[in-house]
Every structure is written in C-alpha cells, then in structure tokens.
Amino acid sequence: MAVHNIAYVELYTKDKVSAVDHLVSAMGFTRIADSVEVDRSSVLLGQGDVRLVVTSGRGVWRFLDEHGDGVADIALACDAAAVTEIAEAAGAVGADVTTSAYGSTVVAGFGDVSHSLVPAVADRGPTLPPGRNWVLSADAKDAAPGRIAGLDHIAICVTGGTLSAQADYYQKVLGLSHYSSEYVDVGGQAMDSIVVRSDSGGVTFTLVAPAPGKDPGQLDAFLERNGGEGVQHLAFLVRDIIPTVREHRRNGVEFLSTPDTYYDLLTERFADLSTEIAQLRDVQVLADRDEWGHLLQVFSRSPYPRNTLFFELIQRRGSRGFGSANIRALYEAVERDRLTAG
C-alpha cells in the first residue's frame, strides 16, 4: 500500500490565537493560509516539510471536552488506488471508515484520533489540505526557512495491554512495517513500545504503552489527563539542535530540565562526546547512541492547559533509534542525586 508521508497533522485547540502564536513566535512556523467554516476555523502552518493545521470552534468542542488540546487527525498522503485498499482493509478488521466533510476518506486510528487519506503530490510545497476554503497568507511568501526540517516521528500513547493489537492494525490496514520494539523497566514502572514505519520512511509511529502489572507512571498519567489514548508528542527533526534550543527557549518554549548528574554519567557513557558535553549540559539536551551513530534530543513542556500534547526536537547523527536509553540514564542520575543527598 502506497502511504507516502504525513500530509498534515491537525490540532484541535480551545484557544487558536494562543496556539498559533506559540508555534509561530516561539517555534518558527509560518502562517500559510486560513480557512473559516460554519462551525470551525483553521490556520495552516508550515516549516520545512511539516504542515500543521490548528483548528477551533464549536464543531470540535466534543473532542476538546473529552481530551483537551491535542491532535485529532494525522492525514496521510496516499496514491489514489491505495485509498480504496486501505478503506477495504480497515473494513475487513471492523474499523470505522467514513467520509469527512471535506470529501476525504477517513479511517479510524486510535482513541478519537483518525487518519484522513489525501492525494499524494510530487512536491510538498505549499499544497493545501483539500476541501476547505483556504485563503493564502501574505506571510508565506517571504518566510525564512526555519530550523525545523521535518517530522521525525509521532509518539502515540495507547492503553496498556493493547500495544501489539494496535501495531498489528497499522500493519494490516496501512501496510506499515514493524521497525523495532523496546521494553524499558525503570524501578517499579515499565514502558513497552513498538515502532511502525511506512516503506517510504515518510510515516513513523512510535507506539508506547504502560506495561500491565507495573506501578503507574508517566504514561498512565498522560492517559488520564488526555481522557484516553492520543498523540503524546510530535518529534521535529532539526539539523543543529543546540542553536535551535537556545533560540526556541529565548522565544518562550519551556523545555524539561535535566539533573547535572545526568551529564556526569554521560561523560562515562560517551567519551567521544566529551568536547560537546558542556554545551549539551548548558542547553539541557539528552544524548543517546546506537550502532549507526548518535542521537540528540530534548522535550518541551506541554503548552496546553491539560498538560497533554508536547513536542520533541531531535537531531540524528546517523542514529536510527529513539533515545530509549535516556529514560534509564535519567532515572539513574536522579537516583544518584537522591542517595547522595540522603
């Protein structure tokens, strides 16, 4: 099945002005177009290959009441023939298949998040999501390139015990392949994950779930705040993470803090990064490594009232992983601090 890439991600919000301002002023997105409809209004934002649609209005109130601000649709660009194949595959496994108000075929995803299937185009360029009354913004013409190059992956939090079934669904319906899996046990808590990816490499979903039978942890807390399954974070690919973090922080993005002892341990873990560790410590960026190379990443705090969706910045220096070792490394650093203080 020819799923090419993520055409756009649609975010529902109660405060569109504030949400757009944060993405534009703090994170460098450009306003491309606006659409006003009977029960909702939307703004299309772009940076690099990323397209975000920010929508508010009475037509999305039910979603917002149940889940708070967050991703409602991950639109997938497909060949025309693939749309029929995907719809038939979804129907075969009992998943909902509908038609949106914009004329696109929509298949169920997870929780209340869906996937609109839209035509693939040869050049992403300024292509507008189909079916809406878009009015182009003057801002789009002279926009600077920005520091975000693309959407590296989307992290999806599902209910414990359903991870394998959700991964199987994406394999059967969208033709995504099983890319990797990981089980991380931290103290009495544990996280299970499966990564599925399209053959094109343009769609990567990191499915995460709390491991059944373990103590409640951060994923359980997200599921409670979010009113069920949903997109936990969007991971934006950047070319140079250190100046990007500095710029975003100056512009108002709040990033998670990292204990100093994490960087002390980092020196022991990665001697080949010794000359950079001072800079990584300064900007609070995490580092990981796999057999292909290094990965640098940092996570923002959620800018939304219910502390739902947040963002990741990620720079890949050959690495193909997702930084799972950082969960354990951070835990060990915090534990060392606790024991020293005691």
Tab-separated table of C-alpha atoms in Angstrom:
chain	number	residue	atom	x	y	z
A	1	MET	CA	0.000	0.000	0.000
A	2	ALA	CA	1.454	3.322	-1.065
A	3	VAL	CA	1.340	5.518	2.029
A	4	HIS	CA	3.864	8.195	1.123
A	5	ASN	CA	4.102	10.582	4.045
A	6	ILE	CA	2.209	12.585	6.636
A	7	ALA	CA	0.375	15.252	4.664
A	8	TYR	CA	-0.534	17.266	7.738
A	9	VAL	CA	-1.333	16.940	11.424
A	10	GLU	CA	-4.489	18.645	12.685
A	11	LEU	CA	-4.507	20.016	16.210
A	12	TYR	CA	-7.764	20.960	17.933
A	13	THR	CA	-7.494	23.772	20.468
A	14	LYS	CA	-9.761	25.935	22.594
A	15	ASP	CA	-7.533	28.980	22.093
A	16	LYS	CA	-6.455	29.136	18.458
A	17	VAL	CA	-4.832	32.559	18.773
A	18	SER	CA	-2.568	31.426	21.605
A	19	ALA	CA	-1.771	28.063	19.988
A	20	VAL	CA	-0.831	29.638	16.674
A	21	ASP	CA	1.206	32.351	18.359
A	22	HIS	CA	3.242	29.751	20.264
A	23	LEU	CA	4.002	27.749	17.131
A	24	VAL	CA	4.843	30.832	15.069
A	25	SER	CA	6.593	33.128	17.550
A	26	ALA	CA	8.299	30.519	19.713
A	27	MET	CA	8.892	27.616	17.324
A	28	GLY	CA	9.393	29.335	13.983
A	29	PHE	CA	6.370	28.144	11.987
A	30	THR	CA	4.939	30.287	9.206
A	31	ARG	CA	1.253	31.051	8.691
A	32	ILE	CA	0.443	29.728	5.215
A	33	ALA	CA	-3.348	30.036	4.951
A	34	ASP	CA	-6.614	30.497	6.858
A	35	SER	CA	-9.965	28.768	6.475
A	36	VAL	CA	-13.294	29.837	8.002
A	37	GLU	CA	-16.266	27.471	8.002
A	38	VAL	CA	-19.702	27.342	9.615
A	39	ASP	CA	-18.664	25.590	12.830
A	40	ARG	CA	-14.870	25.938	12.921
A	41	SER	CA	-11.906	27.923	11.667
A	42	SER	CA	-8.398	26.718	10.864
A	43	VAL	CA	-4.897	28.028	10.303
A	44	LEU	CA	-2.381	26.106	8.195
A	45	LEU	CA	1.194	26.422	9.440
A	46	GLY	CA	4.371	25.198	7.808
A	47	GLN	CA	8.084	24.814	8.464
A	48	GLY	CA	10.406	22.597	6.456
A	49	ASP	CA	8.307	19.613	5.375
A	50	VAL	CA	5.948	19.896	8.390
A	51	ARG	CA	2.349	21.006	7.927
A	52	LEU	CA	0.176	21.668	10.972
A	53	VAL	CA	-3.500	22.618	10.878
A	54	VAL	CA	-4.708	24.395	14.037
A	55	THR	CA	-8.494	24.316	14.401
A	56	SER	CA	-11.004	25.683	16.907
A	57	GLY	CA	-14.758	26.292	17.037
A	58	ARG	CA	-17.956	24.640	18.205
A	59	GLY	CA	-17.503	21.812	15.691
A	60	VAL	CA	-14.563	20.468	17.727
A	61	TRP	CA	-15.901	21.095	21.246
A	62	ARG	CA	-16.718	17.448	21.957
A	63	PHE	CA	-13.135	16.389	21.286
A	64	LEU	CA	-11.789	19.239	23.406
A	65	ASP	CA	-14.130	18.488	26.308
A	66	GLU	CA	-13.027	14.854	26.364
A	67	HIS	CA	-9.321	15.194	25.577
A	68	GLY	CA	-8.193	18.797	25.872
A	69	ASP	CA	-5.976	20.419	23.265
A	70	GLY	CA	-4.366	17.788	21.090
A	71	VAL	CA	-4.013	16.031	17.761
A	72	ALA	CA	-7.317	14.895	16.223
A	73	ASP	CA	-6.207	13.874	12.735
A	74	ILE	CA	-2.986	12.577	11.206
A	75	ALA	CA	-3.599	12.924	7.479
A	76	LEU	CA	-1.735	10.502	5.247
A	77	ALA	CA	-0.750	11.194	1.641
A	78	CYS	CA	-1.529	8.136	-0.495
A	79	ASP	CA	-1.796	7.005	-4.096
A	80	ALA	CA	-5.384	7.086	-5.315
A	81	ALA	CA	-5.529	3.285	-5.609
A	82	ALA	CA	-4.180	2.912	-2.081
A	83	VAL	CA	-7.127	4.825	-0.599
A	84	THR	CA	-9.533	2.094	-1.714
A	85	GLU	CA	-7.190	-0.632	-0.490
A	86	ILE	CA	-6.820	0.992	2.922
A	87	ALA	CA	-10.570	1.522	3.300
A	88	GLU	CA	-11.235	-2.123	2.403
A	89	ALA	CA	-8.545	-3.341	4.808
A	90	ALA	CA	-9.970	-1.178	7.605
A	91	GLY	CA	-13.459	-2.506	6.961
A	92	ALA	CA	-12.159	-6.072	6.949
A	93	VAL	CA	-10.876	-5.705	10.528
A	94	GLY	CA	-14.007	-3.919	11.708
A	95	ALA	CA	-12.575	-0.386	11.871
A	96	ASP	CA	-14.667	2.681	11.109
A	97	VAL	CA	-14.402	4.084	7.587
A	98	THR	CA	-16.139	7.404	6.957
A	99	THR	CA	-16.041	10.390	4.625
A	100	SER	CA	-15.054	13.756	6.076
A	101	ALA	CA	-16.913	16.997	5.481
A	102	TYR	CA	-14.060	17.821	3.110
A	103	GLY	CA	-14.631	14.769	0.941
A	104	SER	CA	-11.657	12.703	2.131
A	105	THR	CA	-11.871	9.049	3.124
A	106	VAL	CA	-11.189	8.737	6.855
A	107	VAL	CA	-10.131	5.582	8.696
A	108	ALA	CA	-10.024	5.108	12.437
A	109	GLY	CA	-6.674	5.414	14.179
A	110	PHE	CA	-6.581	5.169	17.989
A	111	GLY	CA	-8.830	6.684	20.618
A	112	ASP	CA	-10.602	9.588	18.914
A	113	VAL	CA	-7.708	10.248	16.516
A	114	SER	CA	-8.351	9.467	12.850
A	115	HIS	CA	-6.455	9.344	9.569
A	116	SER	CA	-7.695	11.340	6.593
A	117	LEU	CA	-6.410	9.883	3.329
A	118	VAL	CA	-5.440	12.611	0.887
A	119	PRO	CA	-3.830	12.512	-2.581
A	120	ALA	CA	-0.057	12.353	-2.676
A	121	VAL	CA	1.678	15.119	-4.598
A	122	ALA	CA	5.130	15.102	-6.153
A	123	ASP	CA	6.199	18.295	-4.386
A	124	ARG	CA	5.019	19.061	-0.842
A	125	GLY	CA	5.457	22.801	-1.452
A	126	PRO	CA	2.512	24.988	-0.377
A	127	THR	CA	-0.092	22.263	-1.052
A	128	LEU	CA	-3.268	22.978	0.918
A	129	PRO	CA	-5.335	20.293	2.692
A	130	PRO	CA	-8.214	19.566	0.296
A	131	GLY	CA	-11.850	20.576	0.677
A	132	ARG	CA	-11.545	23.787	2.696
A	133	ASN	CA	-11.919	27.434	1.751
A	134	TRP	CA	-8.304	28.405	2.196
A	135	VAL	CA	-7.137	31.993	1.858
A	136	LEU	CA	-3.379	32.297	1.413
A	137	SER	CA	-1.469	34.441	3.876
A	138	ALA	CA	0.945	37.131	2.789
A	139	ASP	CA	3.337	35.867	5.476
A	140	ALA	CA	4.049	32.696	3.491
A	141	LYS	CA	5.771	34.476	0.602
A	142	ASP	CA	8.774	35.878	2.463
A	143	ALA	CA	9.076	33.324	5.254
A	144	ALA	CA	12.522	32.313	6.479
A	145	PRO	CA	13.294	28.580	6.166
A	146	GLY	CA	13.218	27.948	9.932
A	147	ARG	CA	15.212	25.408	11.927
A	148	ILE	CA	12.735	22.515	11.788
A	149	ALA	CA	13.293	20.338	8.733
A	150	GLY	CA	10.642	17.663	9.090
A	151	LEU	CA	8.502	15.430	11.273
A	152	ASP	CA	10.772	12.651	12.529
A	153	HIS	CA	8.068	10.602	14.246
A	154	ILE	CA	4.801	10.778	16.141
A	155	ALA	CA	4.630	9.231	19.605
A	156	ILE	CA	1.243	7.640	20.299
A	157	CYS	CA	0.233	6.555	23.794
A	158	VAL	CA	-2.173	3.597	23.923
A	159	THR	CA	-3.736	1.647	26.757
A	160	GLY	CA	-1.637	-0.989	28.484
A	161	GLY	CA	-2.162	-4.458	27.040
A	162	THR	CA	-3.266	-3.160	23.598
A	163	LEU	CA	0.134	-2.355	22.093
A	164	SER	CA	0.544	-5.436	19.905
A	165	ALA	CA	-3.026	-5.205	18.630
A	166	GLN	CA	-2.543	-1.550	17.669
A	167	ALA	CA	0.713	-2.324	15.850
A	168	ASP	CA	-0.991	-5.207	14.024
A	169	TYR	CA	-3.799	-2.864	12.996
A	170	TYR	CA	-1.360	-0.448	11.363
A	171	GLN	CA	0.356	-3.302	9.588
A	172	LYS	CA	-2.893	-4.767	8.243
A	173	VAL	CA	-4.655	-1.520	7.370
A	174	LEU	CA	-1.911	0.923	6.366
A	175	GLY	CA	0.783	-1.557	5.396
A	176	LEU	CA	3.252	-0.135	7.917
A	177	SER	CA	6.107	-2.451	8.829
A	178	HIS	CA	7.325	-3.411	12.291
A	179	TYR	CA	10.548	-1.406	12.641
A	180	SER	CA	11.644	-2.003	16.232
A	181	SER	CA	10.394	-2.747	19.731
A	182	GLU	CA	11.662	-1.982	23.220
A	183	TYR	CA	10.789	-2.741	26.810
A	184	VAL	CA	12.147	-0.314	29.382
A	185	ASP	CA	11.898	-1.232	33.063
A	186	VAL	CA	12.617	1.673	35.424
A	187	GLY	CA	12.196	0.903	39.109
A	188	GLY	CA	8.673	-0.415	39.621
A	189	GLN	CA	7.473	1.169	36.372
A	190	ALA	CA	7.804	-0.128	32.819
A	191	MET	CA	7.105	1.096	29.299
A	192	ASP	CA	6.569	-1.060	26.247
A	193	SER	CA	6.983	0.323	22.737
A	194	ILE	CA	6.698	-0.745	19.110
A	195	VAL	CA	7.766	1.422	16.178
A	196	VAL	CA	5.917	1.002	12.865
A	197	ARG	CA	7.031	2.699	9.663
A	198	SER	CA	5.937	3.047	6.054
A	199	ASP	CA	8.134	1.593	3.311
A	200	SER	CA	8.734	5.164	2.117
A	201	GLY	CA	10.089	6.164	5.534
A	202	GLY	CA	7.726	9.143	5.484
A	203	VAL	CA	5.463	7.821	8.249
A	204	THR	CA	6.882	6.672	11.593
A	205	PHE	CA	4.657	5.975	14.577
A	206	THR	CA	6.215	5.190	17.954
A	207	LEU	CA	3.508	3.339	19.850
A	208	VAL	CA	4.040	3.402	23.614
A	209	ALA	CA	2.041	1.856	26.446
A	210	PRO	CA	2.410	1.318	30.181
A	211	ALA	CA	3.304	-2.300	30.900
A	212	PRO	CA	0.464	-4.146	32.659
A	213	GLY	CA	1.122	-5.205	36.232
A	214	LYS	CA	3.635	-2.427	36.932
A	215	ASP	CA	3.343	0.672	39.106
A	216	PRO	CA	1.528	3.619	37.484
A	217	GLY	CA	3.918	6.002	35.743
A	218	GLN	CA	4.053	8.899	33.325
A	219	LEU	CA	2.151	7.086	30.562
A	220	ASP	CA	-0.723	6.234	32.905
A	221	ALA	CA	-0.800	9.906	33.941
A	222	PHE	CA	-0.951	11.002	30.289
A	223	LEU	CA	-3.815	8.620	29.526
A	224	GLU	CA	-5.742	10.062	32.483
A	225	ARG	CA	-5.088	13.708	31.550
A	226	ASN	CA	-5.841	13.043	27.899
A	227	GLY	CA	-9.060	11.174	28.547
A	228	GLY	CA	-7.713	8.058	26.856
A	229	GLU	CA	-5.364	7.222	24.011
A	230	GLY	CA	-3.818	10.018	21.994
A	231	VAL	CA	-0.746	11.625	20.487
A	232	GLN	CA	1.736	12.169	23.295
A	233	HIS	CA	4.233	14.220	21.301
A	234	LEU	CA	5.350	15.340	17.865
A	235	ALA	CA	9.082	14.915	17.244
A	236	PHE	CA	10.501	17.587	14.945
A	237	LEU	CA	13.727	16.827	13.097
A	238	VAL	CA	16.319	19.630	13.243
A	239	ARG	CA	19.715	19.977	11.617
A	240	ASP	CA	21.513	21.547	14.591
A	241	ILE	CA	19.811	21.123	17.925
A	242	ILE	CA	21.958	23.323	20.182
A	243	PRO	CA	21.269	26.688	18.483
A	244	THR	CA	17.665	25.599	17.871
A	245	VAL	CA	17.058	25.001	21.579
A	246	ARG	CA	18.676	28.302	22.501
A	247	GLU	CA	16.530	30.185	20.007
A	248	HIS	CA	13.298	28.425	20.990
A	249	ARG	CA	13.988	28.955	24.687
A	250	ARG	CA	14.593	32.690	24.112
A	251	ASN	CA	11.274	32.813	22.273
A	252	GLY	CA	9.314	31.226	25.109
A	253	VAL	CA	9.451	27.427	24.706
A	254	GLU	CA	9.824	25.693	28.081
A	255	PHE	CA	11.930	22.529	27.996
A	256	LEU	CA	12.182	19.805	30.602
A	257	SER	CA	15.154	20.229	32.924
A	258	THR	CA	17.824	17.546	33.351
A	259	PRO	CA	19.828	16.886	36.542
A	260	ASP	CA	23.537	17.736	36.407
A	261	THR	CA	24.402	14.179	37.351
A	262	TYR	CA	22.928	13.005	34.040
A	263	TYR	CA	25.799	14.800	32.282
A	264	ASP	CA	28.343	13.379	34.702
A	265	LEU	CA	27.135	9.925	33.690
A	266	LEU	CA	27.069	10.995	30.051
A	267	THR	CA	30.826	11.566	30.181
A	268	GLU	CA	31.220	7.953	31.244
A	269	ARG	CA	28.770	6.650	28.629
A	270	PHE	CA	30.052	8.579	25.607
A	271	ALA	CA	33.713	9.550	25.796
A	272	ASP	CA	33.570	10.535	22.111
A	273	LEU	CA	31.188	13.396	23.004
A	274	SER	CA	33.408	14.780	25.773
A	275	THR	CA	34.115	18.049	23.936
A	276	GLU	CA	30.368	18.706	23.475
A	277	ILE	CA	29.023	17.686	26.854
A	278	ALA	CA	29.433	21.164	28.337
A	279	GLN	CA	27.238	22.564	25.552
A	280	LEU	CA	24.708	19.766	25.944
A	281	ARG	CA	24.583	20.463	29.687
A	282	ASP	CA	24.102	24.186	29.023
A	283	VAL	CA	21.059	23.627	26.802
A	284	GLN	CA	19.818	20.514	28.687
A	285	VAL	CA	19.925	18.283	25.599
A	286	LEU	CA	19.994	14.488	26.007
A	287	ALA	CA	22.278	12.159	24.032
A	288	ASP	CA	21.988	8.532	23.016
A	289	ARG	CA	23.815	6.190	20.660
A	290	ASP	CA	23.125	3.042	18.680
A	291	GLU	CA	25.226	1.048	16.231
A	292	TRP	CA	24.653	3.622	13.480
A	293	GLY	CA	25.514	6.816	15.345
A	294	HIS	CA	24.380	9.419	17.855
A	295	LEU	CA	21.036	10.998	18.575
A	296	LEU	CA	20.465	14.293	20.396
A	297	GLN	CA	17.026	15.151	21.757
A	298	VAL	CA	15.127	17.444	24.079
A	299	PHE	CA	11.491	17.544	25.183
A	300	SER	CA	9.316	20.582	25.751
A	301	ARG	CA	6.738	21.039	28.450
A	302	SER	CA	3.192	20.911	27.158
A	303	PRO	CA	1.966	24.442	26.377
A	304	TYR	CA	-1.658	23.337	26.806
A	305	PRO	CA	-3.863	23.670	29.927
A	306	ARG	CA	-4.397	19.926	30.493
A	307	ASN	CA	-0.701	19.145	30.015
A	308	THR	CA	-1.445	16.899	27.057
A	309	LEU	CA	0.491	17.191	23.789
A	310	PHE	CA	4.133	18.249	23.927
A	311	PHE	CA	6.995	18.490	21.425
A	312	GLU	CA	10.412	16.967	20.903
A	313	LEU	CA	13.383	18.323	18.984
A	314	ILE	CA	15.657	15.620	17.605
A	315	GLN	CA	18.932	15.690	15.700
A	316	ARG	CA	20.208	12.486	14.133
A	317	ARG	CA	23.880	11.884	13.543
A	318	GLY	CA	23.352	8.531	11.919
A	319	SER	CA	21.262	7.046	14.739
A	320	ARG	CA	18.099	5.192	13.768
A	321	GLY	CA	16.768	4.751	17.314
A	322	PHE	CA	14.530	6.827	19.553
A	323	GLY	CA	16.601	7.521	22.663
A	324	SER	CA	15.137	4.870	24.931
A	325	ALA	CA	18.411	4.626	26.881
A	326	ASN	CA	17.811	8.162	28.115
A	327	ILE	CA	14.849	7.019	30.197
A	328	ARG	CA	17.093	4.712	32.188
A	329	ALA	CA	20.013	7.161	32.273
A	330	LEU	CA	17.820	9.941	33.636
A	331	TYR	CA	16.354	7.631	36.267
A	332	GLU	CA	19.844	6.563	37.403
A	333	ALA	CA	21.002	10.185	37.563
A	334	VAL	CA	18.042	11.205	39.723
A	335	GLU	CA	18.561	8.155	41.950
A	336	ARG	CA	22.245	9.017	42.399
A	337	ASP	CA	21.257	12.539	43.457
A	338	ARG	CA	18.776	11.113	45.959
A	339	LEU	CA	21.312	8.757	47.512
A	340	THR	CA	23.971	11.467	47.711
A	341	ALA	CA	21.545	13.872	49.372
A	342	GLY	CA	20.497	11.174	51.834
